[in-house]
Amino acid sequence: MSTRALRRLRGKQRGQEALDLGDLTLGDSLEEQAEGEAEQLDVANVSHPSDKKDSSRKAKKNKAQKNFSNIYELICDVDNEGEKISPDEEAEKPSGNKTSGKEKNDNRDTDKPDQKETSTKSLSGDRVKKKKKKKKTKVTSEDGQAVPDDNIDLLLENLEQPNGLSLQNEDCGGSDRRSVLHVEHRNLNPETELKRYFGARAVLGDQRPRQRNRQFHRSTWMTSPKDSWPRFSRPGISMTLLQSKDGVQYFTFEHSRDYQQVQFKFLDAVESMDPNNILALLQLNPYHIDSLLQLSDVCRIQEDQEMARDLIERALYSFECAFHPLFSLTAGTSRLDYLRPENRAFYLALYKHMMFLEKRGCPRTALEYCKLILSLDPDSDPLCMLLLIDFLMLRSREYQSLLQLYQDWEEHRNLSQLPNFAFSTALCYFHLSQQEDMDPEESDKQRRKANQMLQNALIMFPGVLMPLLDLCTVQPDVTVTSHAFFGPKSQIGQPPALAELTALYVGRAYNVWREAAVMLWLEESVKEVLLRVDAKDPQVEDSQNKRKQRYQSAPRNIHRHVLLSEIKEATSSLPLEVTTQPLMGFDPLPPLDSVISYTRPERQHVGASNESTLSLFFRSLLPNFNLQGGLRQEDEMEVARAGQELNQEVNRLMVAMRDMLANIRFQEPPREDNPYRDEDEWD
């Protein structure tokens, strides 16, 4: 087996072998040279006399291999020898005991590869034994090759042990999930994608680092620290490893005592409904995560996109500086539980940063962050990234990745039951059939597959067609609008969860359907579907029964995804129990079974003597008002209930005001046909 294969079995990369500088001497001593000449004479006596020239060449070659003036030349030579050995080693098969001189003469043609192999192993292996012992093992390996077989058995035994961290990162977590959720470090930087589009000179320009007043920051993968940021000091966030199970590492973020006190002050600032209080807290604690997230939402509402994005990048930088040494962004085997409030901020920061990248025109970079969020908890998927990843793959033209995800996850996640995957996979096959470098037969096969999948999607989700055509500003045919299958009945008769999923997909992905070729293909498929409906295809009735039985109520993570997406068509279809809840930007729709590590201390109730006149007036409106003492426990519960109802009413009012402002259309005043008309003249 070659050194390259052994290196891969050990989980090492090229150039990572432990080098012993004691053996890398420029010249050998006289004793070593004498020993080497003695060994060469022994080999020459055993071998055939006609092979003396070959043995002298080997001696010169061995002597030349001992003289190295550079360590890196040794590494390159070892790799080159490993590449040359592999075809010879496949051809030769070691026999049992090779001790007789006759067997040595029969195998004299394989002495040279064996000599290379043993010298390679002596350089790349662990240098624990002494040099004389190494020479003994070299002789035995030249004769019988027993040592490499023992090493391979040991390596295979080590492979079966689940304790190796390097092997866990490669093989564990399932081959399908690792291939889908694999993240590349270079694709996490948006400048990589912008350079691909516009060139490095257009992206970087004349950016030269200033030598004076230059701050040295820790190198990170997700964000690049800016000189305009406050000086970084650890805010009190750390990451710990909870457990390692089946090759998957479970981590969690933890807050220190000081950070918990800042968190309590932040909650007080949020309850005050004044962004200035959050800004004052952020000036004292410039890397407090929840303050950065909440203030970023405020800046985004005020249309300050640059400042909002900068705050999110600062939060990601603070998180990355707190990573555990074993936490990996790219392996796909690191998990974070969304049930813990300390971990939710990391999810939300990644999501908001991903949305900024998508709006900035970097869909490939946004796709990497989407896969990163999905890899943190692929089973629960708390932010429901499966409703978004197909759109980002279509935007970045990763068609093969989308099909691989659909094929690998369809069996255990039923992706075909989601409207976004049902339509996106069909569109993916269509784009593949339109590629010019594809074989005509393969192109026809892809086109037939696309037609079949699009027709099945239209039969399963008929409520997608009319809103999609409306947003694409396409007037449908009369036969389509008048048909009962695609008419208004298909919109009204949808279950609530299906209506939410349909509105989410149409509001997000209508731009990828606007191409002329895609519209012609959609028109042909709609006509075929109408023919199948009129012919009473059994699949139509089967799909109708499935829609009635399923999609009755959406899980909480889908509601959370719709709230974070801020798509107007989808948020208007949310149920009332979601829209009436108080929603906070730093923790939207938290899980009902959260794992709380620390609780906020109860605020002490202030007596009536210290209250202001206005607060006394509002409290006097309560039926159980008592001027002498404070509120009883029952009264406090009633006050809390009344405050919750007040918050619900305010949220309802805000939703109604938002819808009213969105539907306002200013009409232009009517134009006069005769501007010279007399004002006193009657119409």
XYZ file of C-alpha atoms in Angstrom, residues 31-32 35 39 129-139:
15
model
C 30.216 4.775 10.940
C 26.897 5.054 9.167
C 27.393 0.201 7.920
C 24.797 -3.960 4.001
C 12.155 3.636 17.933
C 15.856 4.218 17.602
C 17.721 4.373 14.349
C 19.294 0.930 14.677
C 15.922 -0.676 15.239
C 14.670 1.047 12.130
C 17.427 -0.552 10.072
C 16.470 -3.967 11.388
C 12.861 -3.511 10.423
C 13.991 -2.302 7.028
C 15.860 -5.546 6.394
